[in-house]
Amino acid sequence: MIKLQDIRRKFTNIREQVEKKVFDAYLLDHIETPIIDEDKLLILISIMDRIELSYSKMQNYAMSTMLIQIALDTHEHISNFSKDEKSRQLTVLAGDYFSGLYYKLLADSDDITLIKALSEGIKQVNEQKISVYQKESDGIEKLMASIKVIESALLMKLSEVFKVELWNDFLAHLFLFKRLIKEKNQFIQTKSSLLFEALKKIVFPINEYRLKEISGEQQNHLLMICDQYIELSRQIIEKGLNQLPYLNDLLETRISTLLKEYKPYAKTFVEEG
């Protein structure tokens, strides 16, 4: 119980420090509220706590990683959420602002190992984003591999620094699972999704219709493909829960809750549609 309370305290303290950095009152009036991925933060803290990293180093690694993750996520949301030119410009500036906070934190720490690891992760994320945005993937497996990198490259680079690379496959599938659930829900609700646009181009390459204009049968087929990859990731995550070290009760509970969010909608869609 003491250990769980200790993890919870470290997680809460560092999350609050990140919030103080990114929740700028003026920006929040004009852009979507920056999203702090608490699952990534919790995993980072859980790993660093078990390898007995000092709190000051834990704080520095976690803060730096979350700030650059928020910067990357903010830039990604420009086209999706900006309602006018001013909002668009402010969203760009917000992403740059969060990047600036990240670089200042790194400069203050002078941690060469961290700088190198995160720089490599940023490079990988941006390369794969270009591939996905420009719909350059020549197959579904390649597309899913790109999404894995976009969602987990920063954490995987740090796992290499911590010498716990055995986490990498678990991390890749956990955050692929989260992203696929998010994209699937967005597609169901709005008939728009970056991932489903890329899937459509791969699965129906000669179809010139926009995503929302394709037939119900074709939409259903894309949902079924998405469900297949969600299910595969779910199985790998559940296996990892039984095998990985450094799992604490707080992290296990959060991951179990996340897994319960999966509902195989495509099957229901076939039966009812």
Coordinates of N, CA and C in Angstrom, one line a residue, residues 140 187 196-211 214-223 225:
I140 N -1.3 -2.2 -45.3 CA -1.9 -2.0 -44.0 C -0.9 -2.2 -42.9
F187 N -14.3 8.0 -36.5 CA -14.9 7.7 -37.8 C -16.4 7.3 -37.6
F196 N -8.4 6.3 -41.1 CA -9.4 5.7 -42.0 C -9.2 6.2 -43.4
E197 N -8.8 7.5 -43.5 CA -8.5 8.0 -44.8 C -7.3 7.2 -45.4
A198 N -6.3 7.0 -44.6 CA -5.1 6.2 -45.1 C -5.5 4.8 -45.5
L199 N -6.4 4.2 -44.6 CA -6.8 2.8 -44.9 C -7.6 2.7 -46.2
K200 N -8.5 3.7 -46.4 CA -9.3 3.8 -47.6 C -8.4 3.7 -48.8
K201 N -7.4 4.5 -48.8 CA -6.5 4.6 -50.0 C -5.8 3.3 -50.3
I202 N -5.5 2.6 -49.2 CA -4.8 1.3 -49.3 C -5.8 0.2 -49.8
V203 N -7.0 0.2 -49.2 CA -8.0 -0.9 -49.4 C -8.8 -0.7 -50.7
F204 N -9.1 0.6 -50.9 CA -9.9 1.0 -52.1 C -9.1 2.0 -52.9
P205 N -8.0 1.6 -53.5 CA -7.1 2.6 -54.2 C -7.7 3.3 -55.4
I206 N -8.7 2.7 -56.0 CA -9.2 3.4 -57.2 C -10.5 4.2 -56.9
N207 N -10.9 4.1 -55.7 CA -12.2 4.8 -55.3 C -11.8 6.3 -55.0
E208 N -12.4 7.2 -55.8 CA -12.2 8.6 -55.7 C -13.1 9.3 -54.7
Y209 N -14.1 8.6 -54.2 CA -15.0 9.3 -53.3 C -14.3 9.7 -52.0
R210 N -14.8 10.7 -51.3 CA -14.3 11.0 -50.0 C -14.7 10.0 -49.0
L211 N -14.1 9.9 -47.9 CA -14.3 8.9 -46.9 C -15.8 8.8 -46.5
I214 N -18.2 7.0 -49.2 CA -18.1 5.6 -49.6 C -19.3 4.8 -49.1
S215 N -19.6 3.7 -49.7 CA -20.8 2.9 -49.3 C -20.7 2.4 -47.9
G216 N -21.8 2.1 -47.3 CA -21.9 1.5 -46.0 C -21.1 0.2 -45.9
E217 N -21.1 -0.6 -47.0 CA -20.4 -1.9 -47.0 C -18.9 -1.6 -46.9
Q218 N -18.4 -0.6 -47.7 CA -17.0 -0.3 -47.6 C -16.6 0.3 -46.3
Q219 N -17.5 1.1 -45.7 CA -17.2 1.7 -44.3 C -17.1 0.5 -43.3
N220 N -18.0 -0.4 -43.5 CA -18.0 -1.6 -42.6 C -16.7 -2.4 -42.7
H221 N -16.2 -2.5 -44.0 CA -15.0 -3.3 -44.2 C -13.8 -2.6 -43.5
L222 N -13.8 -1.3 -43.6 CA -12.7 -0.6 -42.9 C -12.7 -0.8 -41.4
L223 N -14.0 -0.7 -40.9 CA -14.1 -1.0 -39.4 C -13.7 -2.4 -39.0
I225 N -11.4 -4.2 -40.5 CA -9.9 -4.2 -40.5 C -9.4 -3.6 -39.2

